[in-house]
JSON list of C-alpha atoms in Angstrom, two decimals:
[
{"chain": "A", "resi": 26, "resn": "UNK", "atom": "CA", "xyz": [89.18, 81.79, 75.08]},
{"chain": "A", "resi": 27, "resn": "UNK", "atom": "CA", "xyz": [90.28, 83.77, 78.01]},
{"chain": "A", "resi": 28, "resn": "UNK", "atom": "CA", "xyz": [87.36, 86.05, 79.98]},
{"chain": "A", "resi": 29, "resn": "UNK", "atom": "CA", "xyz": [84.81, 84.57, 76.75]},
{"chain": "A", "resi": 30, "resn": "UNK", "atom": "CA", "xyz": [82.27, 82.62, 76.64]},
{"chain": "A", "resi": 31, "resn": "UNK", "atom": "CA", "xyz": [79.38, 81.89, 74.68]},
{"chain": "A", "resi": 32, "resn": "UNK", "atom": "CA", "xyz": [75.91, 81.97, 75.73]},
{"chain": "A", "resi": 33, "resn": "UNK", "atom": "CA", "xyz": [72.90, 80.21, 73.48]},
{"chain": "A", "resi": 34, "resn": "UNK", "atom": "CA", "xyz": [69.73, 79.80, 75.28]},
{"chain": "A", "resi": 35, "resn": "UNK", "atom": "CA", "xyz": [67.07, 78.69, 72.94]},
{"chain": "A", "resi": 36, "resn": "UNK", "atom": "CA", "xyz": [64.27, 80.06, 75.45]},
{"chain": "A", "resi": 37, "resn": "UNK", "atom": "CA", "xyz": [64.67, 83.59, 75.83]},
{"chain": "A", "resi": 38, "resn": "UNK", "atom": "CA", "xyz": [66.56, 83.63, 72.07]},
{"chain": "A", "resi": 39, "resn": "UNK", "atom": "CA", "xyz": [69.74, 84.61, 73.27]},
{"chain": "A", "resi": 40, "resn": "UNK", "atom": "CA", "xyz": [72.50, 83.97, 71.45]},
{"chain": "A", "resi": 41, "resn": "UNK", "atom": "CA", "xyz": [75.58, 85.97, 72.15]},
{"chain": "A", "resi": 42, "resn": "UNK", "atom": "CA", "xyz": [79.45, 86.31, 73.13]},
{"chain": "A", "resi": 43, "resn": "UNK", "atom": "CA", "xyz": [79.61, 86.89, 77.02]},
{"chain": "A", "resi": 44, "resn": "UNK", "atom": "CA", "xyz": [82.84, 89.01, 77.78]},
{"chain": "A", "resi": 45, "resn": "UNK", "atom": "CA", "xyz": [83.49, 88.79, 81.75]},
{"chain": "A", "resi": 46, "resn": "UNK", "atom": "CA", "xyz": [86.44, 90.20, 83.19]},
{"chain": "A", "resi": 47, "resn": "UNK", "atom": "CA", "xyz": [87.38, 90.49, 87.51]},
{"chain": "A", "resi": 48, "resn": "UNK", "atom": "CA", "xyz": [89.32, 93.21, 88.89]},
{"chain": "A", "resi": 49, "resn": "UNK", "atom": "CA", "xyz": [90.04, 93.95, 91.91]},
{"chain": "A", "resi": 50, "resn": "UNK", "atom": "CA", "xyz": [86.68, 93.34, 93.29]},
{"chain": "A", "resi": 51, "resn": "UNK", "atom": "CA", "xyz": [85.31, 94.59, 89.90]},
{"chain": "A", "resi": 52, "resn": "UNK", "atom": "CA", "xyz": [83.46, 92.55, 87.57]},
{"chain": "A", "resi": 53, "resn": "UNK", "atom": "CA", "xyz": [82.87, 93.83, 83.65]},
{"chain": "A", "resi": 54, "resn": "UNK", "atom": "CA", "xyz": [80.32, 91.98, 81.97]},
{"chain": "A", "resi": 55, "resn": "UNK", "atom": "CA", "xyz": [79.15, 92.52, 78.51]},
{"chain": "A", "resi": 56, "resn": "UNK", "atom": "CA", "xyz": [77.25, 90.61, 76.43]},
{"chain": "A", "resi": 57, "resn": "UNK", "atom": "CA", "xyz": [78.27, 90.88, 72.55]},
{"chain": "A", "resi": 58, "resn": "UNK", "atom": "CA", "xyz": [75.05, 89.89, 70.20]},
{"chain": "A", "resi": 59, "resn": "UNK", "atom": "CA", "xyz": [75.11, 88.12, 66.81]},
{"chain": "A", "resi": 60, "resn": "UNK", "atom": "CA", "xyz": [71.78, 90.37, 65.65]},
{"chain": "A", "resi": 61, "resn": "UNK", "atom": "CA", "xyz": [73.37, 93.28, 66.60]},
{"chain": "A", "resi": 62, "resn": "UNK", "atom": "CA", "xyz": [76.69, 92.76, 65.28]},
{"chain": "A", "resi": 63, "resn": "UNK", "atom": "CA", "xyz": [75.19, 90.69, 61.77]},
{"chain": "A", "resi": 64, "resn": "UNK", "atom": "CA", "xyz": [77.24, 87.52, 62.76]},
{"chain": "A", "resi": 65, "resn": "UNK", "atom": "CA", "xyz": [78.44, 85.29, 65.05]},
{"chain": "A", "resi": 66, "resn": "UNK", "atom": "CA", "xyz": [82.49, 85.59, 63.85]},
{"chain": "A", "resi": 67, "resn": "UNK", "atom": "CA", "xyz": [81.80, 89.90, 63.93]},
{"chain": "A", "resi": 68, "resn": "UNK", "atom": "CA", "xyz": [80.67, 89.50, 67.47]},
{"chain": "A", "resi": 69, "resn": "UNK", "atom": "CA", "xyz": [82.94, 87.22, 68.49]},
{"chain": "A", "resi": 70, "resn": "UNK", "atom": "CA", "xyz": [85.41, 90.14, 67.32]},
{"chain": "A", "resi": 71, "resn": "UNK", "atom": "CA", "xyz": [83.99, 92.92, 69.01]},
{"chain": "A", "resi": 72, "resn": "UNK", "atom": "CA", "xyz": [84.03, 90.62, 72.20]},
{"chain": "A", "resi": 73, "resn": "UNK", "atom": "CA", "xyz": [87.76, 90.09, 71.72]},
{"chain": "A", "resi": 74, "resn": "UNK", "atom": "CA", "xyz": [88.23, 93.75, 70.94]},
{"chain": "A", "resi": 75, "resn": "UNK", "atom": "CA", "xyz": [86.21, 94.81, 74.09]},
{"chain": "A", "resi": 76, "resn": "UNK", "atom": "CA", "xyz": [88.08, 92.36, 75.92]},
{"chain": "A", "resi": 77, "resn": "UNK", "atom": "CA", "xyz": [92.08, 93.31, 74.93]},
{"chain": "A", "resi": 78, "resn": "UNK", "atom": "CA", "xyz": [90.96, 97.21, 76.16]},
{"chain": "A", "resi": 79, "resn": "UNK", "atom": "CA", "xyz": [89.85, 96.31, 79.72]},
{"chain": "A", "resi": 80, "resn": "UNK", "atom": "CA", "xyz": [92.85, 93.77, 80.07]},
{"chain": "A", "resi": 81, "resn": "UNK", "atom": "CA", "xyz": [95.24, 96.75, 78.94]},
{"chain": "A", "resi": 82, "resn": "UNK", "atom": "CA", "xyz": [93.29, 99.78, 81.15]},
{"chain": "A", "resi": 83, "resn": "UNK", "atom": "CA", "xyz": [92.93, 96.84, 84.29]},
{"chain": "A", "resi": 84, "resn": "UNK", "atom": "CA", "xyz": [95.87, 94.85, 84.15]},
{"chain": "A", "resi": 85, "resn": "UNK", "atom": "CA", "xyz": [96.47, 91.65, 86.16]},
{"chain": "A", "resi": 86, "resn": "UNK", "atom": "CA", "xyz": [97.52, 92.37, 89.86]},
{"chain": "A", "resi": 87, "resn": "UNK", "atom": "CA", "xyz": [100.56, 91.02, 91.00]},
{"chain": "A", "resi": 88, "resn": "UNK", "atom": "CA", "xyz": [101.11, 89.09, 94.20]},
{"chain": "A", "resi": 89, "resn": "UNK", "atom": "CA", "xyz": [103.67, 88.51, 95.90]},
{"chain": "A", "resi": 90, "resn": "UNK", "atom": "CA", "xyz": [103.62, 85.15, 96.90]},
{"chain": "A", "resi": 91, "resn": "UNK", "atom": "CA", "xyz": [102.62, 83.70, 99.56]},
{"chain": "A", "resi": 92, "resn": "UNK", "atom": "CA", "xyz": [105.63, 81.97, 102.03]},
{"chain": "A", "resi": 93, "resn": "UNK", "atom": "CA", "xyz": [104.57, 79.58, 104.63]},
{"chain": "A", "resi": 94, "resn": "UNK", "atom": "CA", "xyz": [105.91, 80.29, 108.31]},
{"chain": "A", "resi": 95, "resn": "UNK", "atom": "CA", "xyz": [108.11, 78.39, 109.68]},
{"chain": "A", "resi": 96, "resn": "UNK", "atom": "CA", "xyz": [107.16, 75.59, 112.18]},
{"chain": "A", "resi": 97, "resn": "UNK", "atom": "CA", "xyz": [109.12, 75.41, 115.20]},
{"chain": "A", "resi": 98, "resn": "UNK", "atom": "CA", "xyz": [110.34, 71.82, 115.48]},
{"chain": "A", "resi": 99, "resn": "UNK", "atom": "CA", "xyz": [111.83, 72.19, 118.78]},
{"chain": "A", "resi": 100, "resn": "UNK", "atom": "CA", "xyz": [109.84, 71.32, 122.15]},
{"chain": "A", "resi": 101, "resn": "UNK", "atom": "CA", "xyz": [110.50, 73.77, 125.11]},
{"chain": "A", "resi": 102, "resn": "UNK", "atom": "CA", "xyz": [110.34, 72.25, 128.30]},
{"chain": "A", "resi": 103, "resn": "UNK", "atom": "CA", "xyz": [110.34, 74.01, 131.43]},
{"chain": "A", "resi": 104, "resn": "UNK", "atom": "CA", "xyz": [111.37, 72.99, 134.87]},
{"chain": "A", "resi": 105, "resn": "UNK", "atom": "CA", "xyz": [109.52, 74.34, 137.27]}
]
């Protein structure tokens, strides 16, 4: 899934959707647990929901792209 991941780590008994989003030198990170939201498929939900906002309020940026100069393939010699 785009921007989601999940995150189980037995050791500290974390077991969550990880929501983690880059804009413009931004980064929204948000952690979506299965306690807190009764189930794994309910936080997976909220994490999509959470998700589908911040791609609407930050959309992608648009570059233009990038165009290679061009090389000069001709030699100028002087004559001194």
């Amino acid at each position: 899934m785009l921007n989601i991941r999940r995150v189980d780590h037995a050791a500290s008994h974390t077991h969550c959707w990880r929501v983690t989003v880059q804009r413009r030198k931004r980064i929204f990170v948000r952690d979506f647990s299965d306690g807190r939201h009764a189930s794994q498929q309910h936080a997976l939900q909220a994490a999509q929901s959470y998700r589908d906002t911040l791609v609407k309020a930050y959309p992608p940026s648009t570059r233009l792209p990038i165009v290679p100069f061009a090389r000069r393939t001709t030699v100028q010699v002087s004559r001194a």
